[in-house]
PDB file of C-alpha atoms in Angstrom:
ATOM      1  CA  UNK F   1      78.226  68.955 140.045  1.00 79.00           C
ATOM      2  CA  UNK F   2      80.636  70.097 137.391  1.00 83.00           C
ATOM      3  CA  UNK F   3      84.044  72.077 138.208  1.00 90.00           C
ATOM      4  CA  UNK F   4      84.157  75.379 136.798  1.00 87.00           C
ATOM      5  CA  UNK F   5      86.669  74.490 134.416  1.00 90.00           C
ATOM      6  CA  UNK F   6      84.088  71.830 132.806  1.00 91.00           C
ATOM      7  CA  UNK F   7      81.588  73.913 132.705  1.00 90.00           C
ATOM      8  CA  UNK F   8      83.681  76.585 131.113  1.00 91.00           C
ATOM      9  CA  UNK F   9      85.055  73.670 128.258  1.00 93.00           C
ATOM     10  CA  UNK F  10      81.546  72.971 127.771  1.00 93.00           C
ATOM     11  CA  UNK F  11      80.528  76.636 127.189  1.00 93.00           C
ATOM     12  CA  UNK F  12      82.864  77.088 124.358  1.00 94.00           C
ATOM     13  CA  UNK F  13      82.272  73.253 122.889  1.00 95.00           C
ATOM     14  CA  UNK F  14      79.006  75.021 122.223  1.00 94.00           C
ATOM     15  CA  UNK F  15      80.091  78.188 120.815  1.00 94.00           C
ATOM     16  CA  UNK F  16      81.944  76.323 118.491  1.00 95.00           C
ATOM     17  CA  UNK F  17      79.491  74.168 117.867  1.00 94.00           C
ATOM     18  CA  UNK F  18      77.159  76.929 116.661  1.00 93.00           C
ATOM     19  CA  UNK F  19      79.920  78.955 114.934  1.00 94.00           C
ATOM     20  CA  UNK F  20      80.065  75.923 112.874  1.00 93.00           C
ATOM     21  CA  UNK F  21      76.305  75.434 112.172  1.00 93.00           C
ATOM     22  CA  UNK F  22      75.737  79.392 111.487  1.00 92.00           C
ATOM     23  CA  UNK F  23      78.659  79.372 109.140  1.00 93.00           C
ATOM     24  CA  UNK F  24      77.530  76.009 107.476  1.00 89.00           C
ATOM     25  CA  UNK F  25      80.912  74.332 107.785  1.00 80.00           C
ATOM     26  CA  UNK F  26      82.028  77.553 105.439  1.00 87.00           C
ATOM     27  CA  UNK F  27      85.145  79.739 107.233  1.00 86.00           C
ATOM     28  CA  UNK F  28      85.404  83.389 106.705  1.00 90.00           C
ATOM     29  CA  UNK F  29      88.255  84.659 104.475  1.00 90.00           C
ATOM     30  CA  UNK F  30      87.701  88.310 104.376  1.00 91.00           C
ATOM     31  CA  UNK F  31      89.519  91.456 106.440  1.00 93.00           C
ATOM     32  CA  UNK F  32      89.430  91.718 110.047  1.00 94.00           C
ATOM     33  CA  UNK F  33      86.546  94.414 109.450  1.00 94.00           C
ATOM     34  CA  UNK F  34      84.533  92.136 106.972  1.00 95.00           C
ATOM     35  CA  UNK F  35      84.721  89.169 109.160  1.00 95.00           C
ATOM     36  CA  UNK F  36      83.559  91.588 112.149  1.00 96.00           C
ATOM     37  CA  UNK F  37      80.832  92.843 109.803  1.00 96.00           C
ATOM     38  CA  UNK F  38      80.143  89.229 109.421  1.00 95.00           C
ATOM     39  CA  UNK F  39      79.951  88.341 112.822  1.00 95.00           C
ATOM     40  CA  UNK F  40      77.495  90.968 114.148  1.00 96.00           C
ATOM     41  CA  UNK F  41      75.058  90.083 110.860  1.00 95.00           C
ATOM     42  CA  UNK F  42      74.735  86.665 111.886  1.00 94.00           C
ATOM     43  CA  UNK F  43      74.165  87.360 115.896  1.00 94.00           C
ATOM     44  CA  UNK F  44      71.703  89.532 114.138  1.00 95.00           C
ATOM     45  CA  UNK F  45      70.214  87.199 111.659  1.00 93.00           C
ATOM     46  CA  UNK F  46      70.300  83.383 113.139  1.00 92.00           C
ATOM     47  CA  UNK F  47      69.992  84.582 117.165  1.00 90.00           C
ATOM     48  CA  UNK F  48      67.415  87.728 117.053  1.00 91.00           C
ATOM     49  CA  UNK F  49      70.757  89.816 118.715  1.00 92.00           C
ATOM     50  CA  UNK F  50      70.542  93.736 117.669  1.00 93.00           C
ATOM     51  CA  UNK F  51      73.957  94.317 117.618  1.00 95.00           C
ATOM     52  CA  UNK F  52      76.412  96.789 115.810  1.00 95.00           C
ATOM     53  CA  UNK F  53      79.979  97.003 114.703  1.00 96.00           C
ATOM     54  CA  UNK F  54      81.916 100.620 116.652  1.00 95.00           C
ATOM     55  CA  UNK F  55      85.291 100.393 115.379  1.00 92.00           C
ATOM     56  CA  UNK F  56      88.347 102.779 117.542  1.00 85.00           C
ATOM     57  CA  UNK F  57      91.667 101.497 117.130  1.00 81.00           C
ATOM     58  CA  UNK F  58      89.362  97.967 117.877  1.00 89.00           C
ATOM     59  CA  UNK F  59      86.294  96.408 117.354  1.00 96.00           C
ATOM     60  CA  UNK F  60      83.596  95.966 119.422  1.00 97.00           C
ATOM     61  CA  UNK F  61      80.472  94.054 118.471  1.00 97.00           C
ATOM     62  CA  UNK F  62      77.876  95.523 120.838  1.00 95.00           C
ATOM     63  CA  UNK F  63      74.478  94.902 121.301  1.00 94.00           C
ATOM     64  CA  UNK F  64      71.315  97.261 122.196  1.00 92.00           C
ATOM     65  CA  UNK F  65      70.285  93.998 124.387  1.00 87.00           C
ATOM     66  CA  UNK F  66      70.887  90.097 124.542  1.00 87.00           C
ATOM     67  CA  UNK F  67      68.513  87.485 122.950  1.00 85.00           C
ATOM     68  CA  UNK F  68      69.754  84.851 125.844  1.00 86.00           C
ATOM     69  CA  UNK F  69      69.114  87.344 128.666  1.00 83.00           C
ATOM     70  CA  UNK F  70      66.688  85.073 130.826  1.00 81.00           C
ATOM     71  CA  UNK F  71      70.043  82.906 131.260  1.00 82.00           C
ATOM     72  CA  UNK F  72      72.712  84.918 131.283  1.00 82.00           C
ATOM     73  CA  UNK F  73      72.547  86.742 135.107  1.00 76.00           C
ATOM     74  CA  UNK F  74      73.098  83.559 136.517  1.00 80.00           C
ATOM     75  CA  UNK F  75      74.715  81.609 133.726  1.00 83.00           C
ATOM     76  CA  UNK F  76      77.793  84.126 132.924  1.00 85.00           C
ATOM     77  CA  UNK F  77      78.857  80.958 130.829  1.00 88.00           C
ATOM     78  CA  UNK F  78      76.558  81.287 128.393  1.00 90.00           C
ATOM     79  CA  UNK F  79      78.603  84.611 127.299  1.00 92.00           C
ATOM     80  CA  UNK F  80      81.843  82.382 127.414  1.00 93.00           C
ATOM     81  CA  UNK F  81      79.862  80.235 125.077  1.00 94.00           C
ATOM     82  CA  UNK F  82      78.837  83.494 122.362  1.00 94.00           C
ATOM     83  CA  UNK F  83      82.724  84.641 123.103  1.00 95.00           C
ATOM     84  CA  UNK F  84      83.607  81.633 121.306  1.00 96.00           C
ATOM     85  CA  UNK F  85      81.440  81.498 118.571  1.00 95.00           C
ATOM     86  CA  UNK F  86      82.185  85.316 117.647  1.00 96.00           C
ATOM     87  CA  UNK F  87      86.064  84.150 118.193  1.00 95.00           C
ATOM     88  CA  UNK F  88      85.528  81.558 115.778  1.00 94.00           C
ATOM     89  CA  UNK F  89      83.275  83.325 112.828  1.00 94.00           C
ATOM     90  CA  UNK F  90      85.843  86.283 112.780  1.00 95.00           C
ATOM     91  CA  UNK F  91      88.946  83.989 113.186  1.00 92.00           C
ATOM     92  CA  UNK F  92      90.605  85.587 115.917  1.00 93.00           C
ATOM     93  CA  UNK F  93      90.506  85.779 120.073  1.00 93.00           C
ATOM     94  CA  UNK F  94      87.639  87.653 121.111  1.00 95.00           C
ATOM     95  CA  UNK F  95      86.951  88.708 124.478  1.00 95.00           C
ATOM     96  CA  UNK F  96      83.582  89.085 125.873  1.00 94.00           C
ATOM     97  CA  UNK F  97      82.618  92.439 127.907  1.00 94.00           C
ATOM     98  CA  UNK F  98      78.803  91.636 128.415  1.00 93.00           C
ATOM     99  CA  UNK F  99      76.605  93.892 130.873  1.00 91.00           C
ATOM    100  CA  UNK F 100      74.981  91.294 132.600  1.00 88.00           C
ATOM    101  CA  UNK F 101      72.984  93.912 135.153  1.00 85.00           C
ATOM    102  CA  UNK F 102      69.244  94.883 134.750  1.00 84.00           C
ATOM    103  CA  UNK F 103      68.892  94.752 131.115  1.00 86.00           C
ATOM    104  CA  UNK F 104      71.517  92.447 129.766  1.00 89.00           C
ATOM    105  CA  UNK F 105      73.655  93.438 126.426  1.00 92.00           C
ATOM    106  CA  UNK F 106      75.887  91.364 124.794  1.00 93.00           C
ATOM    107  CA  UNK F 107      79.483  92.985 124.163  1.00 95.00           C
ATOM    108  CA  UNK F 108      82.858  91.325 121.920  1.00 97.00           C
ATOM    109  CA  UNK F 109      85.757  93.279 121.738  1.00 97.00           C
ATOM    110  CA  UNK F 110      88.204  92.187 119.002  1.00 95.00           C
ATOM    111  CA  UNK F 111      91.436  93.671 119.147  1.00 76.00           C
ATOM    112  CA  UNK F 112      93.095  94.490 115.286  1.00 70.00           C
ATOM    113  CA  UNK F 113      96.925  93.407 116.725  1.00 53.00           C
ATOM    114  CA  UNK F 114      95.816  90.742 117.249  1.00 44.00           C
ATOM    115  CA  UNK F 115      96.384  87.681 113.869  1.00 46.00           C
ATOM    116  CA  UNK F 116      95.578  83.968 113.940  1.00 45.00           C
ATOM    117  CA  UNK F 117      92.881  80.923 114.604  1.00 45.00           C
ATOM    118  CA  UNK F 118      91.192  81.557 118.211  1.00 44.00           C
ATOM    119  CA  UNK F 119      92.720  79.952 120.880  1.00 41.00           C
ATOM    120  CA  UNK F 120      89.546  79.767 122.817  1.00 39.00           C
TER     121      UNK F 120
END
């Protein structure tokens, strides 16, 4: 069996590993907003998400449910692994705030304060 801490550096080896694919080796340059905007359109477009942008005093990328739902409930690493990819399409540390009960929804809030390449 894997530690937690593997499975947690594999989780975001594939979040990255997606960010990279969905942005075709590309990096966004745009404002924190655009880049946001970006984000949620391609959750949208290359995973089936339905997710929107609320912006108050931060950004949150929320979503009306989660297209990996039949994993995440017992996989919560899965959301580590779509933390990472958002952290790495908008540039910046992302955390994730998923409802994982019932009817799963995916949730990324990105804090404005906050500059620089994810640490993730």
């Amino acid at each position: 069996a894997l530690s937690p801490d593997h499975v947690d550096l594999l989780a975001r080896e594939v979040g990255r590993g997606l960010a990279h694919q969905m942005l075709r080796g590309r990096r966004l340059t745009g404002t924190l907003e655009s880049n946001v905007r970006a984000a949620s359109a391609l959750l949208n477009e290359e995973l089936g998400a339905i997710t929107h942008v609320e912006s108050n005093g931060h950004y949150v990328i929320r979503g009306a449910g989660c297209p990996l739902s039949a994993v995440t409930g017992k996989h919560p690493d899965v959301c580590r692994s779509m933390e990472t990819l958002v952290s790495e399409i908008v540039g910046t540390p992302v955390r994730e705030c998923c409802d994982r009960a019932n009817r799963p929804k995916c949730c990324f809030e990105i804090e404005p304060s906050v500059t620089g390449p994810a640490n993730s």
